[in-house]
PDB file of C-alpha atoms in Angstrom:
ATOM      1  CA  UNK A   1     -28.904  -8.951  -6.763  1.00  0.00           C
ATOM      2  CA  UNK A   2     -30.477  -9.095  -2.804  1.00  0.00           C
ATOM      3  CA  UNK A   3     -28.071  -9.423   0.080  1.00  0.00           C
ATOM      4  CA  UNK A   4     -26.938  -9.644   3.205  1.00  0.00           C
ATOM      5  CA  UNK A   5     -27.103  -6.193   5.276  1.00  0.00           C
ATOM      6  CA  UNK A   6     -25.183  -5.769   8.526  1.00  0.00           C
ATOM      7  CA  UNK A   7     -24.703  -2.719  11.143  1.00  0.00           C
ATOM      8  CA  UNK A   8     -22.851  -1.899  12.085  1.00  0.00           C
ATOM      9  CA  UNK A   9     -19.661  -1.965   9.907  1.00  0.00           C
ATOM     10  CA  UNK A  10     -17.693  -1.391  12.404  1.00  0.00           C
ATOM     11  CA  UNK A  11     -17.620  -1.287  15.870  1.00  0.00           C
ATOM     12  CA  UNK A  12     -15.130   0.104  18.565  1.00  0.00           C
ATOM     13  CA  UNK A  13     -15.196  -0.181  22.519  1.00  0.00           C
ATOM     14  CA  UNK A  14     -14.265  -1.100  25.892  1.00  0.00           C
ATOM     15  CA  UNK A  15     -13.797  -3.764  27.370  1.00  0.00           C
ATOM     16  CA  UNK A  16     -16.031  -5.062  30.065  1.00  0.00           C
ATOM     17  CA  UNK A  17     -19.196  -3.060  27.906  1.00  0.00           C
ATOM     18  CA  UNK A  18     -22.381  -4.401  25.780  1.00  0.00           C
ATOM     19  CA  UNK A  19     -22.192  -4.213  22.534  1.00  0.00           C
ATOM     20  CA  UNK A  20     -24.684  -5.632  19.944  1.00  0.00           C
ATOM     21  CA  UNK A  21     -24.519  -6.192  16.588  1.00  0.00           C
ATOM     22  CA  UNK A  22     -27.755  -6.962  13.220  1.00  0.00           C
ATOM     23  CA  UNK A  23     -28.760  -8.702  10.369  1.00  0.00           C
ATOM     24  CA  UNK A  24     -30.951  -8.879   8.017  1.00  0.00           C
ATOM     25  CA  UNK A  25     -30.550 -11.789   5.825  1.00  0.00           C
ATOM     26  CA  UNK A  26     -32.060 -12.687   1.969  1.00  0.00           C
ATOM     27  CA  UNK A  27     -35.946 -12.051   1.939  1.00  0.00           C
ATOM     28  CA  UNK A  28     -37.318 -15.944   2.196  1.00  0.00           C
ATOM     29  CA  UNK A  29     -33.564 -17.674   3.421  1.00  0.00           C
ATOM     30  CA  UNK A  30     -35.406 -19.206   6.671  1.00  0.00           C
ATOM     31  CA  UNK A  31     -31.115 -19.965   7.874  1.00  0.00           C
ATOM     32  CA  UNK A  32     -29.563 -17.728   9.036  1.00  0.00           C
ATOM     33  CA  UNK A  33     -25.713 -17.860  10.034  1.00  0.00           C
ATOM     34  CA  UNK A  34     -23.529 -15.887  12.617  1.00  0.00           C
ATOM     35  CA  UNK A  35     -19.413 -16.216  12.455  1.00  0.00           C
ATOM     36  CA  UNK A  36     -16.794 -14.979  14.248  1.00  0.00           C
ATOM     37  CA  UNK A  37     -13.662 -15.070  12.801  1.00  0.00           C
ATOM     38  CA  UNK A  38     -10.010 -13.483  14.367  1.00  0.00           C
ATOM     39  CA  UNK A  39      -7.626 -12.075  12.151  1.00  0.00           C
ATOM     40  CA  UNK A  40      -6.019 -14.516   9.826  1.00  0.00           C
ATOM     41  CA  UNK A  41      -8.388 -17.587  10.160  1.00  0.00           C
ATOM     42  CA  UNK A  42     -11.580 -18.865   8.628  1.00  0.00           C
ATOM     43  CA  UNK A  43     -14.511 -17.594  10.387  1.00  0.00           C
ATOM     44  CA  UNK A  44     -15.827 -19.695  12.783  1.00  0.00           C
ATOM     45  CA  UNK A  45     -19.933 -21.076  13.259  1.00  0.00           C
ATOM     46  CA  UNK A  46     -20.989 -19.679  16.283  1.00  0.00           C
ATOM     47  CA  UNK A  47     -25.206 -19.910  16.214  1.00  0.00           C
ATOM     48  CA  UNK A  48     -27.445 -21.190  13.824  1.00  0.00           C
ATOM     49  CA  UNK A  49     -31.138 -20.499  13.745  1.00  0.00           C
ATOM     50  CA  UNK A  50     -33.999 -21.874  11.423  1.00  0.00           C
ATOM     51  CA  UNK A  51     -36.048 -19.809  11.319  1.00  0.00           C
ATOM     52  CA  UNK A  52     -36.516 -18.273  14.859  1.00  0.00           C
ATOM     53  CA  UNK A  53     -34.960 -21.353  16.579  1.00  0.00           C
ATOM     54  CA  UNK A  54     -31.799 -22.572  18.062  1.00  0.00           C
ATOM     55  CA  UNK A  55     -30.349 -25.267  15.824  1.00  0.00           C
ATOM     56  CA  UNK A  56     -26.677 -25.273  16.577  1.00  0.00           C
ATOM     57  CA  UNK A  57     -25.064 -22.421  19.517  1.00  0.00           C
ATOM     58  CA  UNK A  58     -22.254 -25.506  20.560  1.00  0.00           C
ATOM     59  CA  UNK A  59     -19.802 -22.800  19.525  1.00  0.00           C
ATOM     60  CA  UNK A  60     -21.113 -19.891  21.303  1.00  0.00           C
ATOM     61  CA  UNK A  61     -19.095 -18.495  24.518  1.00  0.00           C
ATOM     62  CA  UNK A  62     -23.121 -18.485  26.312  1.00  0.00           C
ATOM     63  CA  UNK A  63     -21.614 -16.446  29.245  1.00  0.00           C
ATOM     64  CA  UNK A  64     -21.678 -13.607  27.561  1.00  0.00           C
ATOM     65  CA  UNK A  65     -22.765 -13.816  24.071  1.00  0.00           C
ATOM     66  CA  UNK A  66     -26.499 -14.332  23.071  1.00  0.00           C
ATOM     67  CA  UNK A  67     -28.043 -14.520  20.179  1.00  0.00           C
ATOM     68  CA  UNK A  68     -32.019 -13.983  18.902  1.00  0.00           C
ATOM     69  CA  UNK A  69     -34.011 -14.542  16.182  1.00  0.00           C
ATOM     70  CA  UNK A  70     -37.342 -13.171  17.628  1.00  0.00           C
ATOM     71  CA  UNK A  71     -39.798 -13.513  14.060  1.00  0.00           C
ATOM     72  CA  UNK A  72     -37.265 -15.685  12.353  1.00  0.00           C
ATOM     73  CA  UNK A  73     -35.981 -12.809   9.893  1.00  0.00           C
ATOM     74  CA  UNK A  74     -33.527  -9.809  11.531  1.00  0.00           C
ATOM     75  CA  UNK A  75     -30.978 -11.601  13.877  1.00  0.00           C
ATOM     76  CA  UNK A  76     -28.994  -9.648  17.104  1.00  0.00           C
ATOM     77  CA  UNK A  77     -26.448 -10.932  18.320  1.00  0.00           C
ATOM     78  CA  UNK A  78     -24.806  -9.425  21.698  1.00  0.00           C
ATOM     79  CA  UNK A  79     -21.574  -9.768  23.974  1.00  0.00           C
ATOM     80  CA  UNK A  80     -22.175  -8.657  27.660  1.00  0.00           C
ATOM     81  CA  UNK A  81     -19.422  -8.133  28.830  1.00  0.00           C
ATOM     82  CA  UNK A  82     -16.451  -7.450  26.064  1.00  0.00           C
ATOM     83  CA  UNK A  83     -13.530  -8.357  26.403  1.00  0.00           C
ATOM     84  CA  UNK A  84     -10.339  -8.327  24.366  1.00  0.00           C
ATOM     85  CA  UNK A  85     -10.297 -11.016  23.009  1.00  0.00           C
ATOM     86  CA  UNK A  86     -13.777 -10.415  21.236  1.00  0.00           C
ATOM     87  CA  UNK A  87     -12.125  -8.039  18.725  1.00  0.00           C
ATOM     88  CA  UNK A  88     -12.804 -10.483  15.625  1.00  0.00           C
ATOM     89  CA  UNK A  89     -14.982 -10.088  12.227  1.00  0.00           C
ATOM     90  CA  UNK A  90     -18.840 -11.202  13.036  1.00  0.00           C
ATOM     91  CA  UNK A  91     -20.440 -12.051   9.947  1.00  0.00           C
ATOM     92  CA  UNK A  92     -23.732 -12.973   9.488  1.00  0.00           C
ATOM     93  CA  UNK A  93     -24.678 -15.980   6.464  1.00  0.00           C
ATOM     94  CA  UNK A  94     -28.097 -16.794   5.386  1.00  0.00           C
ATOM     95  CA  UNK A  95     -29.594 -19.864   3.420  1.00  0.00           C
ATOM     96  CA  UNK A  96     -32.273 -21.649   2.145  1.00  0.00           C
ATOM     97  CA  UNK A  97     -33.392 -24.264   3.682  1.00  0.00           C
ATOM     98  CA  UNK A  98     -33.652 -28.310   3.174  1.00  0.00           C
ATOM     99  CA  UNK A  99     -31.461 -30.800   1.935  1.00  0.00           C
ATOM    100  CA  UNK A 100     -30.667 -29.308  -1.289  1.00  0.00           C
ATOM    101  CA  UNK A 101     -26.836 -28.147  -1.792  1.00  0.00           C
ATOM    102  CA  UNK A 102     -27.810 -24.045  -0.981  1.00  0.00           C
ATOM    103  CA  UNK A 103     -24.981 -22.172  -0.814  1.00  0.00           C
ATOM    104  CA  UNK A 104     -24.262 -19.415   2.087  1.00  0.00           C
ATOM    105  CA  UNK A 105     -24.798 -15.840   1.253  1.00  0.00           C
ATOM    106  CA  UNK A 106     -22.275 -13.668   3.771  1.00  0.00           C
ATOM    107  CA  UNK A 107     -22.762 -10.171   4.425  1.00  0.00           C
ATOM    108  CA  UNK A 108     -20.083  -7.620   4.551  1.00  0.00           C
ATOM    109  CA  UNK A 109     -19.342  -8.449   8.219  1.00  0.00           C
ATOM    110  CA  UNK A 110     -19.036  -6.056  11.425  1.00  0.00           C
ATOM    111  CA  UNK A 111     -15.177  -5.236  12.508  1.00  0.00           C
ATOM    112  CA  UNK A 112     -15.391  -5.475  16.304  1.00  0.00           C
ATOM    113  CA  UNK A 113     -12.904  -3.671  18.129  1.00  0.00           C
ATOM    114  CA  UNK A 114     -12.424  -3.959  22.137  1.00  0.00           C
ATOM    115  CA  UNK A 115      -9.955  -1.449  24.209  1.00  0.00           C
TER     116      UNK A 115
ATOM    117  CA  UNK B   1     -17.132 -33.531   7.866  1.00  0.00           C
ATOM    118  CA  UNK B   2     -13.707 -34.171   5.686  1.00  0.00           C
ATOM    119  CA  UNK B   3     -10.895 -32.530   6.544  1.00  0.00           C
ATOM    120  CA  UNK B   4      -9.235 -30.334   3.474  1.00  0.00           C
ATOM    121  CA  UNK B   5      -5.620 -29.112   2.645  1.00  0.00           C
ATOM    122  CA  UNK B   6      -4.659 -26.207   0.947  1.00  0.00           C
ATOM    123  CA  UNK B   7      -1.396 -24.619   0.315  1.00  0.00           C
ATOM    124  CA  UNK B   8      -1.298 -21.885   2.110  1.00  0.00           C
ATOM    125  CA  UNK B   9      -0.729 -19.069  -0.699  1.00  0.00           C
ATOM    126  CA  UNK B  10       0.386 -19.211  -4.811  1.00  0.00           C
ATOM    127  CA  UNK B  11       1.162 -16.398  -6.710  1.00  0.00           C
ATOM    128  CA  UNK B  12      -0.535 -16.442 -10.219  1.00  0.00           C
ATOM    129  CA  UNK B  13       0.034 -13.515 -12.753  1.00  0.00           C
ATOM    130  CA  UNK B  14      -2.996 -11.095 -14.384  1.00  0.00           C
ATOM    131  CA  UNK B  15      -4.462 -13.260 -17.479  1.00  0.00           C
ATOM    132  CA  UNK B  16      -3.474 -16.734 -16.982  1.00  0.00           C
ATOM    133  CA  UNK B  17      -5.068 -19.472 -15.664  1.00  0.00           C
ATOM    134  CA  UNK B  18      -4.940 -19.888 -11.606  1.00  0.00           C
ATOM    135  CA  UNK B  19      -5.324 -23.218 -10.264  1.00  0.00           C
ATOM    136  CA  UNK B  20      -6.047 -23.815  -6.581  1.00  0.00           C
ATOM    137  CA  UNK B  21      -5.262 -27.745  -5.603  1.00  0.00           C
ATOM    138  CA  UNK B  22      -7.189 -29.469  -2.749  1.00  0.00           C
ATOM    139  CA  UNK B  23      -6.858 -32.809  -0.810  1.00  0.00           C
ATOM    140  CA  UNK B  24     -10.222 -34.005   0.407  1.00  0.00           C
ATOM    141  CA  UNK B  25      -8.705 -37.867   1.392  1.00  0.00           C
ATOM    142  CA  UNK B  26     -11.123 -38.968   3.316  1.00  0.00           C
ATOM    143  CA  UNK B  27     -14.672 -37.564   1.962  1.00  0.00           C
ATOM    144  CA  UNK B  28     -17.767 -39.329   2.545  1.00  0.00           C
ATOM    145  CA  UNK B  29     -20.146 -40.211   0.214  1.00  0.00           C
ATOM    146  CA  UNK B  30     -22.374 -37.617   0.675  1.00  0.00           C
ATOM    147  CA  UNK B  31     -19.964 -34.436   0.896  1.00  0.00           C
ATOM    148  CA  UNK B  32     -20.209 -31.770  -1.474  1.00  0.00           C
ATOM    149  CA  UNK B  33     -17.222 -29.922  -2.080  1.00  0.00           C
ATOM    150  CA  UNK B  34     -17.565 -25.939  -1.954  1.00  0.00           C
ATOM    151  CA  UNK B  35     -15.123 -23.416  -2.744  1.00  0.00           C
ATOM    152  CA  UNK B  36     -15.548 -19.492  -1.484  1.00  0.00           C
ATOM    153  CA  UNK B  37     -13.622 -16.936  -1.580  1.00  0.00           C
ATOM    154  CA  UNK B  38     -12.853 -14.243   1.126  1.00  0.00           C
ATOM    155  CA  UNK B  39     -12.022 -10.595  -0.650  1.00  0.00           C
ATOM    156  CA  UNK B  40      -9.486  -8.293   2.056  1.00  0.00           C
ATOM    157  CA  UNK B  41     -12.145  -6.794   4.413  1.00  0.00           C
ATOM    158  CA  UNK B  42     -15.635  -8.511   2.673  1.00  0.00           C
ATOM    159  CA  UNK B  43     -17.751 -11.601   3.791  1.00  0.00           C
ATOM    160  CA  UNK B  44     -16.579 -14.647   1.853  1.00  0.00           C
ATOM    161  CA  UNK B  45     -18.034 -15.624  -1.656  1.00  0.00           C
ATOM    162  CA  UNK B  46     -19.292 -18.170  -2.892  1.00  0.00           C
ATOM    163  CA  UNK B  47     -17.813 -19.989  -5.941  1.00  0.00           C
ATOM    164  CA  UNK B  48     -18.754 -23.117  -7.058  1.00  0.00           C
ATOM    165  CA  UNK B  49     -19.936 -26.709  -5.910  1.00  0.00           C
ATOM    166  CA  UNK B  50     -19.783 -30.251  -6.712  1.00  0.00           C
ATOM    167  CA  UNK B  51     -20.287 -33.972  -5.910  1.00  0.00           C
ATOM    168  CA  UNK B  52     -18.722 -36.216  -8.407  1.00  0.00           C
ATOM    169  CA  UNK B  53     -18.664 -34.236 -11.705  1.00  0.00           C
ATOM    170  CA  UNK B  54     -16.827 -31.368 -12.855  1.00  0.00           C
ATOM    171  CA  UNK B  55     -18.423 -27.605 -12.553  1.00  0.00           C
ATOM    172  CA  UNK B  56     -18.367 -24.905 -14.446  1.00  0.00           C
ATOM    173  CA  UNK B  57     -20.353 -21.710 -13.697  1.00  0.00           C
ATOM    174  CA  UNK B  58     -19.286 -17.552 -15.026  1.00  0.00           C
ATOM    175  CA  UNK B  59     -17.245 -17.492 -12.268  1.00  0.00           C
ATOM    176  CA  UNK B  60     -14.607 -20.358 -12.434  1.00  0.00           C
ATOM    177  CA  UNK B  61     -14.136 -24.458 -12.988  1.00  0.00           C
ATOM    178  CA  UNK B  62     -13.888 -26.887 -10.251  1.00  0.00           C
ATOM    179  CA  UNK B  63     -12.060 -30.011 -11.385  1.00  0.00           C
ATOM    180  CA  UNK B  64     -12.963 -33.201  -8.485  1.00  0.00           C
ATOM    181  CA  UNK B  65     -10.695 -36.513  -9.332  1.00  0.00           C
ATOM    182  CA  UNK B  66     -12.543 -39.685  -9.837  1.00  0.00           C
ATOM    183  CA  UNK B  67     -11.823 -41.078  -6.706  1.00  0.00           C
ATOM    184  CA  UNK B  68     -12.869 -37.700  -5.000  1.00  0.00           C
ATOM    185  CA  UNK B  69      -9.679 -37.680  -3.217  1.00  0.00           C
ATOM    186  CA  UNK B  70      -8.631 -34.137  -4.468  1.00  0.00           C
ATOM    187  CA  UNK B  71      -9.962 -31.284  -6.241  1.00  0.00           C
ATOM    188  CA  UNK B  72      -9.089 -28.335  -8.142  1.00  0.00           C
ATOM    189  CA  UNK B  73     -10.408 -24.955  -8.673  1.00  0.00           C
ATOM    190  CA  UNK B  74      -9.569 -22.707 -12.045  1.00  0.00           C
ATOM    191  CA  UNK B  75     -10.216 -19.524 -12.458  1.00  0.00           C
ATOM    192  CA  UNK B  76      -9.510 -19.357 -16.470  1.00  0.00           C
ATOM    193  CA  UNK B  77      -8.251 -15.881 -16.649  1.00  0.00           C
ATOM    194  CA  UNK B  78      -7.170 -14.437 -13.438  1.00  0.00           C
ATOM    195  CA  UNK B  79      -7.241 -10.473 -12.860  1.00  0.00           C
ATOM    196  CA  UNK B  80      -5.585  -8.245  -9.864  1.00  0.00           C
ATOM    197  CA  UNK B  81      -9.168  -8.515  -8.780  1.00  0.00           C
ATOM    198  CA  UNK B  82      -8.932 -12.131  -7.954  1.00  0.00           C
ATOM    199  CA  UNK B  83      -6.542 -11.622  -5.159  1.00  0.00           C
ATOM    200  CA  UNK B  84      -8.233 -13.090  -2.257  1.00  0.00           C
ATOM    201  CA  UNK B  85      -8.325 -15.830   0.619  1.00  0.00           C
ATOM    202  CA  UNK B  86      -9.610 -19.024  -1.445  1.00  0.00           C
ATOM    203  CA  UNK B  87     -11.296 -21.426   1.233  1.00  0.00           C
ATOM    204  CA  UNK B  88     -12.465 -25.313  -0.112  1.00  0.00           C
ATOM    205  CA  UNK B  89     -14.886 -27.040   2.146  1.00  0.00           C
ATOM    206  CA  UNK B  90     -15.885 -29.633   2.473  1.00  0.00           C
ATOM    207  CA  UNK B  91     -19.770 -30.169   3.482  1.00  0.00           C
ATOM    208  CA  UNK B  92     -21.757 -32.973   4.262  1.00  0.00           C
ATOM    209  CA  UNK B  93     -25.816 -32.249   2.481  1.00  0.00           C
ATOM    210  CA  UNK B  94     -27.136 -33.550   6.383  1.00  0.00           C
ATOM    211  CA  UNK B  95     -29.824 -31.130   7.499  1.00  0.00           C
ATOM    212  CA  UNK B  96     -28.895 -27.794   8.993  1.00  0.00           C
ATOM    213  CA  UNK B  97     -25.030 -28.639   8.205  1.00  0.00           C
ATOM    214  CA  UNK B  98     -23.038 -25.737   8.906  1.00  0.00           C
ATOM    215  CA  UNK B  99     -19.402 -24.958   6.990  1.00  0.00           C
ATOM    216  CA  UNK B 100     -16.106 -25.510   8.722  1.00  0.00           C
ATOM    217  CA  UNK B 101     -13.176 -23.227   7.108  1.00  0.00           C
ATOM    218  CA  UNK B 102      -9.944 -23.660   7.373  1.00  0.00           C
ATOM    219  CA  UNK B 103      -6.894 -21.256   6.825  1.00  0.00           C
ATOM    220  CA  UNK B 104      -7.634 -21.326   2.557  1.00  0.00           C
ATOM    221  CA  UNK B 105      -5.287 -20.205  -0.009  1.00  0.00           C
ATOM    222  CA  UNK B 106      -4.123 -16.829  -0.193  1.00  0.00           C
ATOM    223  CA  UNK B 107      -3.868 -16.097  -3.966  1.00  0.00           C
ATOM    224  CA  UNK B 108      -2.092 -13.139  -5.329  1.00  0.00           C
ATOM    225  CA  UNK B 109      -2.558 -12.018  -8.528  1.00  0.00           C
ATOM    226  CA  UNK B 110       0.456 -10.052 -10.086  1.00  0.00           C
ATOM    227  CA  UNK B 111       0.445  -7.318 -12.807  1.00  0.00           C
TER     228      UNK B 111
END
């Protein structure tokens, strides 16, 4: 069964450093999502792509976070500089595109610890 | 998107049916009810979704009340591996509509 791939699975970084996460969606899924999940809470959408275009980045802290999906396939989420409050699980998901009730498939996530 | 209300936690005996309730009293006509679960340290996993009718798949059954203001997810024979956080989400079918997760219900299956 096809899966969403993410790397790294774990990342420890010092505050003020830069960090990047990578996601490879399920083949054929044009919609890609990045979520952040703080411990004890549900995931929160950071950014949504339709192919290479950003559809929704209303919750993305744009002063330090950036996301790209240059060829409309895999995607990178970057934080620069990292802050202590960025410690969380970063989840990537993908889905088919359209008005149908398509489910989102999630990757295993990247757990970020900022020290 | 309509807001959902779920109990914070529930316990279930292994082998028994687990019935997880969800209230969504402000749901509108074009909004689906979705259920996802998240096992510790993993990404959320899709379980089932429905609009008006009851739905069943290999994982679970979804019972939606006639007025659509509440629903119940049923795991017919819970196992220890079903211990997870279960999220009930109401989602419209606007193009590109996102999932808005609440806190969910922690289901503990006990032997």
